[in-house]
Coordinates of C-alpha atoms in Angstrom, one line a residue:
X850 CA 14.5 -21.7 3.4
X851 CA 13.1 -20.2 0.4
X852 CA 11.9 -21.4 -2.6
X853 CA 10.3 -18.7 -5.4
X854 CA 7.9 -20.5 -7.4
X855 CA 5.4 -20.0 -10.2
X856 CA 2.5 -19.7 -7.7
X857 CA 4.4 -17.2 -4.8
X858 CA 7.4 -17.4 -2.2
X859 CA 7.0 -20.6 -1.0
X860 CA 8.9 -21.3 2.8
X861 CA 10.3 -24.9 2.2
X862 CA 10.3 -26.4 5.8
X863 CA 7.1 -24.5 6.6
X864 CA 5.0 -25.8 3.9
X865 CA 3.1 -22.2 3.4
X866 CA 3.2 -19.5 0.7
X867 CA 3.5 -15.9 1.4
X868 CA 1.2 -13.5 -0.9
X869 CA 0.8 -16.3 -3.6
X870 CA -1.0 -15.0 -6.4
X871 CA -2.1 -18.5 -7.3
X872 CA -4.6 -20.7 -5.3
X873 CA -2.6 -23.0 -2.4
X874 CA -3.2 -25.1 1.3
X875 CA -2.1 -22.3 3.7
X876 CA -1.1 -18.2 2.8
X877 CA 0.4 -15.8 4.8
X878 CA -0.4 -12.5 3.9
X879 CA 1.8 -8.9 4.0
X880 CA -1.4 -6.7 3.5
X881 CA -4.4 -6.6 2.2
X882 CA -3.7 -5.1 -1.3
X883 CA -5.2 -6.8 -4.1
X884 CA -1.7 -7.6 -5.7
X885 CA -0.8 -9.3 -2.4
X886 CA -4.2 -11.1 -1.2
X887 CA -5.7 -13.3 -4.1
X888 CA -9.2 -15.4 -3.4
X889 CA -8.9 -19.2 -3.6
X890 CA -7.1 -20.2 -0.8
X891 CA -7.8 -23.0 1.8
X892 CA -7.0 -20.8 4.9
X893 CA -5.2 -17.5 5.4
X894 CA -3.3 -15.9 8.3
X895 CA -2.5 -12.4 8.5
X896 CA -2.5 -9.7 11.3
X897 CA -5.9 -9.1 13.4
X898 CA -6.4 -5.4 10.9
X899 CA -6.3 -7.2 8.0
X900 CA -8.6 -9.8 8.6
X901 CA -11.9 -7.4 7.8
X902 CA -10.3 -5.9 4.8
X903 CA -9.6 -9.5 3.6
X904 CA -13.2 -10.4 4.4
X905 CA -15.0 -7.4 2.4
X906 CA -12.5 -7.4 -0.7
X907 CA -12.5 -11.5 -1.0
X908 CA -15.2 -12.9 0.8
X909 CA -16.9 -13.1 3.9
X910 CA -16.4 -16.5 4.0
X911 CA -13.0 -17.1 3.6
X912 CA -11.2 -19.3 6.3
X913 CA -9.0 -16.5 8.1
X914 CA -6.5 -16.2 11.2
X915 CA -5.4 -12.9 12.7
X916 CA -2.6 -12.9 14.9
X917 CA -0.6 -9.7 16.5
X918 CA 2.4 -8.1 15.6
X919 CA 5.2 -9.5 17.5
X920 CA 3.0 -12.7 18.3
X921 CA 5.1 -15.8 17.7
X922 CA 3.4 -19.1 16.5
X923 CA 5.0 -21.7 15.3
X924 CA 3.8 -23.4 11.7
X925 CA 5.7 -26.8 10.9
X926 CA 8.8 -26.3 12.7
X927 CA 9.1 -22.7 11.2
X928 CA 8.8 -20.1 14.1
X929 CA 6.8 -17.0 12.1
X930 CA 5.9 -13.6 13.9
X931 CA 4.4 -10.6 11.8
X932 CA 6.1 -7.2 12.3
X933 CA 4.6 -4.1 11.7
X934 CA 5.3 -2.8 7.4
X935 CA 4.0 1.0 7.5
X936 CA 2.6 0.3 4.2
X937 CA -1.3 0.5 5.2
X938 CA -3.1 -0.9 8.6
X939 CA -2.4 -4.7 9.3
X940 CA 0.6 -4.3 6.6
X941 CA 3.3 -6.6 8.0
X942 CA 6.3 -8.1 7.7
X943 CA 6.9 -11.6 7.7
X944 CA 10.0 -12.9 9.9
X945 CA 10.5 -16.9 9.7
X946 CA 13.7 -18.4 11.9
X947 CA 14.6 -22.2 11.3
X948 CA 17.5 -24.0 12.4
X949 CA 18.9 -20.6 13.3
X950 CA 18.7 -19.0 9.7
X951 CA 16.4 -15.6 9.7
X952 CA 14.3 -14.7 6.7
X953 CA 12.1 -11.6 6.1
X954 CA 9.2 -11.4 3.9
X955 CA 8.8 -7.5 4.1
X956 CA 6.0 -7.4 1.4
X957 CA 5.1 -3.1 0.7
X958 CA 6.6 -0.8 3.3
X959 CA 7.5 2.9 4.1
X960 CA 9.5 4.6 6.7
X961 CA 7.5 7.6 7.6
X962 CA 4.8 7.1 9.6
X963 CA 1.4 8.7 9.0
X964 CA 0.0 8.2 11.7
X965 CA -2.5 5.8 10.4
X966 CA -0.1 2.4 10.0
X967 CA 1.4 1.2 12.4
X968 CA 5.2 2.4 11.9
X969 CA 7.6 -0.1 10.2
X970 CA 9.9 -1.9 12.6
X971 CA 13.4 -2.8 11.9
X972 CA 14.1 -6.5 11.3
X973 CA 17.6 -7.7 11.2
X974 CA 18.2 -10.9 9.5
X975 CA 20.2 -13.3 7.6
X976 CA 18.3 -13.0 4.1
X977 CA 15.2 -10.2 3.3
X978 CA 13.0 -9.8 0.8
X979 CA 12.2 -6.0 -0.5
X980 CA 10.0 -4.4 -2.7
X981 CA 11.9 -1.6 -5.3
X982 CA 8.5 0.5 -6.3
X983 CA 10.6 3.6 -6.2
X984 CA 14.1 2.3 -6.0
X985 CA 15.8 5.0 -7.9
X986 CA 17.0 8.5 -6.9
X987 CA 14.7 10.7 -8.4
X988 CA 12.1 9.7 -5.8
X989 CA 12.0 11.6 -2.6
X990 CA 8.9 12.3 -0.7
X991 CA 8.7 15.4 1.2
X992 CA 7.8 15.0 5.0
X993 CA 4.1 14.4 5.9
X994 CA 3.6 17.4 7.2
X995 CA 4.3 19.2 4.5
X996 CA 2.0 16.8 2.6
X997 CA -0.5 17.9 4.7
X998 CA 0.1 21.6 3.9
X999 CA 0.5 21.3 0.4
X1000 CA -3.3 19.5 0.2
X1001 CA -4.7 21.4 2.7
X1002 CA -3.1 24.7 0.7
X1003 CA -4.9 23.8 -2.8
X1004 CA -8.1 23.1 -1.2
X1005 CA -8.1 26.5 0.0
X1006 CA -7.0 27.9 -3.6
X1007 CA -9.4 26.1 -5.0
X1008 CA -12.7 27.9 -2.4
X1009 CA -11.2 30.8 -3.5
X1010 CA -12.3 30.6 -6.5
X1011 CA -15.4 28.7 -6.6
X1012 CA -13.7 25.3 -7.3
X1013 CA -14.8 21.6 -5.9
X1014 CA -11.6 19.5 -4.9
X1015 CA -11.9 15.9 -6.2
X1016 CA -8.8 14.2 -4.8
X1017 CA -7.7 10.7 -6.6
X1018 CA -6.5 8.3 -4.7
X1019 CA -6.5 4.3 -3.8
X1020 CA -9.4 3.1 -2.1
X1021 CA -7.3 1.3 0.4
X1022 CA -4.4 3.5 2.3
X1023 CA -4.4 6.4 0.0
X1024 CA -7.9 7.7 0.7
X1025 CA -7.4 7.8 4.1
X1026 CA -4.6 9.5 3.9
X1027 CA -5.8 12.4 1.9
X1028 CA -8.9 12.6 4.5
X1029 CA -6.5 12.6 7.4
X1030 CA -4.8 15.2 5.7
X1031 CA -7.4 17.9 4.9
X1032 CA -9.5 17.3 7.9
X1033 CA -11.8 20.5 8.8
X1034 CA -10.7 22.4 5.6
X1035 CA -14.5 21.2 4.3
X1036 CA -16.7 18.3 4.4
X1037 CA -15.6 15.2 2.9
X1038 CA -17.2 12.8 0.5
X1039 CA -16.0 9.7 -0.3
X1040 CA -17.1 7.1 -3.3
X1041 CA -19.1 4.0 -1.7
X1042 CA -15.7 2.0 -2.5
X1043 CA -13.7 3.9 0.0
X1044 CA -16.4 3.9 2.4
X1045 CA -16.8 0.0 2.4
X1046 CA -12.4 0.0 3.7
X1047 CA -13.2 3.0 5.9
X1048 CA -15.5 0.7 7.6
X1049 CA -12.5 -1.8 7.7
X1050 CA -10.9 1.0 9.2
X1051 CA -13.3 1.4 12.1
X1052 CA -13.6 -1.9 13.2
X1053 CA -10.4 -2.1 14.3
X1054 CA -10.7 1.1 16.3
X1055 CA -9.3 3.5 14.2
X1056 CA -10.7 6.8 13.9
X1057 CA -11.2 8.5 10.6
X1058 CA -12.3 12.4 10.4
X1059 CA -15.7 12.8 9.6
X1060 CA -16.9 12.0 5.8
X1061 CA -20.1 10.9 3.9
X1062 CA -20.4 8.4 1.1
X1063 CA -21.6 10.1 -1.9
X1064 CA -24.2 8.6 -3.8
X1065 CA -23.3 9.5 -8.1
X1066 CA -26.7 8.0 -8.8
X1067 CA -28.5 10.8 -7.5
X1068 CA -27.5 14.2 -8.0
X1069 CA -24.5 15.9 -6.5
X1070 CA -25.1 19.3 -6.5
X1071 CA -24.5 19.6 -3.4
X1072 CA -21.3 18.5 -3.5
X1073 CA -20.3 21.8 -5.2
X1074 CA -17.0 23.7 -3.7
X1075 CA -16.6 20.9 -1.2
X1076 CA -14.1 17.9 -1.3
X1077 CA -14.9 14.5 -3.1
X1078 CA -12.4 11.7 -3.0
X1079 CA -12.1 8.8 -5.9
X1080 CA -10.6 5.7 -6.6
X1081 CA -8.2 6.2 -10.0
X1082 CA -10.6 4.1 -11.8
X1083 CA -13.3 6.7 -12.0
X1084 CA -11.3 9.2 -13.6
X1085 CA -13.1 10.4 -16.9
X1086 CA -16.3 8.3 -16.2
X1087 CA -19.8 9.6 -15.9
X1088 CA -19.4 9.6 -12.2
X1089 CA -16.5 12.0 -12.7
X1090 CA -18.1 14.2 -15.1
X1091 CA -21.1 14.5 -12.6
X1092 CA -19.1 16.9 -10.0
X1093 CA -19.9 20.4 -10.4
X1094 CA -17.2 22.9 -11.1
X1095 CA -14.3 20.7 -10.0
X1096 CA -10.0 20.7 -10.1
X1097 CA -8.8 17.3 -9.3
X1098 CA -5.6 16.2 -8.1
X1099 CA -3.6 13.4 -8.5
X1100 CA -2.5 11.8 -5.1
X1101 CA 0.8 9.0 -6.0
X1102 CA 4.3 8.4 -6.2
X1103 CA 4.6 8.7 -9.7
X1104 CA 3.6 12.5 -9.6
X1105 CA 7.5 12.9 -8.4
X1106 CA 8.2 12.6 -12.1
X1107 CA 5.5 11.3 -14.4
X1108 CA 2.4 13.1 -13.2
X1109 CA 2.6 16.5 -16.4
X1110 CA 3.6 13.7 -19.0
X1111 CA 0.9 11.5 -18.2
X1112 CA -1.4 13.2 -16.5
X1113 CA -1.7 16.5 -18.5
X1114 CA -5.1 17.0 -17.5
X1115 CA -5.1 16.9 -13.9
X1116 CA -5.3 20.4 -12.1
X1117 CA -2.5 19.2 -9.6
X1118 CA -0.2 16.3 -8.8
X1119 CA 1.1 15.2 -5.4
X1120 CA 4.1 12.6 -4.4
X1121 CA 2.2 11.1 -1.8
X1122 CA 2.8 7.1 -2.0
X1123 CA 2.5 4.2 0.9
X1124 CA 5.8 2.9 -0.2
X1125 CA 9.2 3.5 0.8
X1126 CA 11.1 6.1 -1.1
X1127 CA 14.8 5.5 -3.1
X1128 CA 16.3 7.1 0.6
X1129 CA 13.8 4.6 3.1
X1130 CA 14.3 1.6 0.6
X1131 CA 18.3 1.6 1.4
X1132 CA 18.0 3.0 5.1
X1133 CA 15.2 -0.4 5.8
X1134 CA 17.6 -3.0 3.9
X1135 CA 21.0 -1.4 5.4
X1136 CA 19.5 -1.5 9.1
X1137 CA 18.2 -5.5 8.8
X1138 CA 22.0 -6.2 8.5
X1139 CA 20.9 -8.7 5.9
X1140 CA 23.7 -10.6 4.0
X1141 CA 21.5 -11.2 1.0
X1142 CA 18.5 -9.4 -0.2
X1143 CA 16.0 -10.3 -2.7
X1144 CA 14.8 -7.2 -4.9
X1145 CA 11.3 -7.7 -6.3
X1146 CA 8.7 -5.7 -7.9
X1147 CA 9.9 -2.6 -9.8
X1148 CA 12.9 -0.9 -10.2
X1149 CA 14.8 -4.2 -9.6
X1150 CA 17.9 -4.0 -12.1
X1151 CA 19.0 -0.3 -10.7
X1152 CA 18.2 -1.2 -6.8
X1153 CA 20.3 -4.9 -6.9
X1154 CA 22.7 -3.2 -8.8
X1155 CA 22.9 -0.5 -6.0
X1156 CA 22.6 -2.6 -3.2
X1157 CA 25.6 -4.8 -4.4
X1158 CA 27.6 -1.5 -4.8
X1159 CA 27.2 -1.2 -1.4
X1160 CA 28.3 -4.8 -0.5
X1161 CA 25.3 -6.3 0.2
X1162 CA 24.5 -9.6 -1.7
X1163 CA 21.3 -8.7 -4.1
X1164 CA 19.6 -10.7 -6.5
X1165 CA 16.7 -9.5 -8.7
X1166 CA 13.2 -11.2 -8.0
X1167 CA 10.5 -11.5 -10.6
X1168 CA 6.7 -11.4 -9.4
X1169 CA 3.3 -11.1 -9.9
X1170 CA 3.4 -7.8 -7.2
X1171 CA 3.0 -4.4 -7.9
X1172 CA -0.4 -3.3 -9.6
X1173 CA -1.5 -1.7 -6.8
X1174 CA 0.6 1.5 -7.8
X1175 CA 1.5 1.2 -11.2
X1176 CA 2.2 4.4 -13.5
X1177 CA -0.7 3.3 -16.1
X1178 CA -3.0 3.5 -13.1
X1179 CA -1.7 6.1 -10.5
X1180 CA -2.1 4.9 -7.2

């Protein structure tokens, strides 16, 4: 039903793409991620949250469909239904039946729900597709409560003495994460980047604490012992360097392991990621009951090697997908 080709996963009978990072007819998309949603194609369809976040990071005038999770359409023969990811709002999987076969597209996903995303649903299938971001053993998140605590905890520590918490974090997911998390410890700024998703955010009718959207061309003295949080991207600029008497803290995944190496100067790391972890990658493909899996972006050689260990038919899948949290940039 599948056919992987130099411009995305391509679903042969339903003449569509899903996540193509080149320019085609008709995409489906997982989520709203750039590595996932590129500009330049003729019409999109994705799931009703995902549509504003499409429209503010590609255009306003792009030709997009939202449809519901669970919401079955039927495109060429193909029947396709989106299915809730857990990666960030509107992040979906993509389920396609034809002639009796079942295929999943999950694009990103995690198992534990943060309240934010709607929580990942089980698929069962013949034949899924699975990210491997953090497909080795090392990488275990801790629950999100205690993520909570362990944020709230250093913003504290850092009143104590004096200290303004910058938080880094990606715009999209991430941010609101960390604002969920240390809601009422202080007030909350945000760079105008994350403010233009929040808004994404609230049109769908979901509620983020309270914040403001800094403004670094003015000055931010008042922004001094309270909480600031920044896309990766800013890190070491003159926005950064404006913030009075700061500690920052790396928010991502790769603080598990690579955050003192690579990182050195950040005050604090934390292993908070939107993807799954090694224990939710093999929990998500052992419960689709799938009979082969497809293993892209990441640690693909250890995970298919794994996988097929287990019994379960796995194949290594090269794509254009992952930027969004890679270790040169720590999202």
């Amino acid at each position: 039903m599948l056919k992987f080709t130099d411009k995305g996963i391509y679903c042969i009978p339903g003449r569509f793409y899903i996540d193509p990072w080149k320019p085609v007819d008709k995409a489906l998309i997982t989520h709203g991620h750039a590595d996932h949603a590129h500009w330049g194609m003729k019409s999109y369809l994705c799931h009703h949250f995902t549509v504003p976040i499409l429209k503010s990071r590609i255009s306003e005038d792009i030709n997009v469909q939202g449809i519901a999770y669970n919401e079955i359409i039927r495109i060429n023969g193909v029947q396709v239904s989106f299915h809730p990811a857990g990666h960030i709002i509107g992040s979906a999987q993509i389920r396609m039946v034809y002639k009796g076969k079942v295929v999943v597209v999950s694009g990103d996903y995690k198992i534990q729900d943060d309240g934010l995303s709607t929580p990942f649903e089980v698929v069962q299938c013949h034949e899924f597709v699975t990210e491997s971001t953090f497909g080795l053993p090392i990488y275990r998140w801790p629950s999100i409560a205690t993520q909570h605590q362990q944020l709230q905890q250093w913003v504290i520590d850092n009143q104590k003495m004096g200290k303004t918490s910058v938080f880094i974090g990606y715009s999209l997911g991430k941010a609101q994460r960390i604002m969920k998390a240390i809601e009422g410890i202080a007030p909350i700024h945000v760079h105008y980047s994350i403010g233009k998703l929040n808004e994404a955010y609230e049109q769908v009718g979901i509620k983020l604490p309270e914040y403001q959207t800094a403004d670094f061309r003015e000055s931010v003295t008042h922004l001094d012992q309270q909480i600031v949080i920044l896309p990766p991207s800013l890190v070491d600029t003159s926005v950064f360097k404006k913030i009075p008497n700061k500690a920052y803290a790396i928010c991502s995944g790769w603080m598990q392991v690579r955050g003192a190496r690579r990182w050195r100067s950040a005050d604090a790391g934390f292993a908070i990621s939107d993807h799954a972890d090694w224990d939710g990658l093999i929990t998500a493909v052992q419960n689709t009951g799938a009979e082969k899996v497809h293993v892209t972006h990441g640690q693909t050689a250890v995970f298919a090697r794994y996988l097929t260990e287990l019994g379960i038919e796995a194949v290594e899948l090269q794509t254009e997908y992952g930027n969004e949290e890679d270790d040169k940039t720590p999202e």
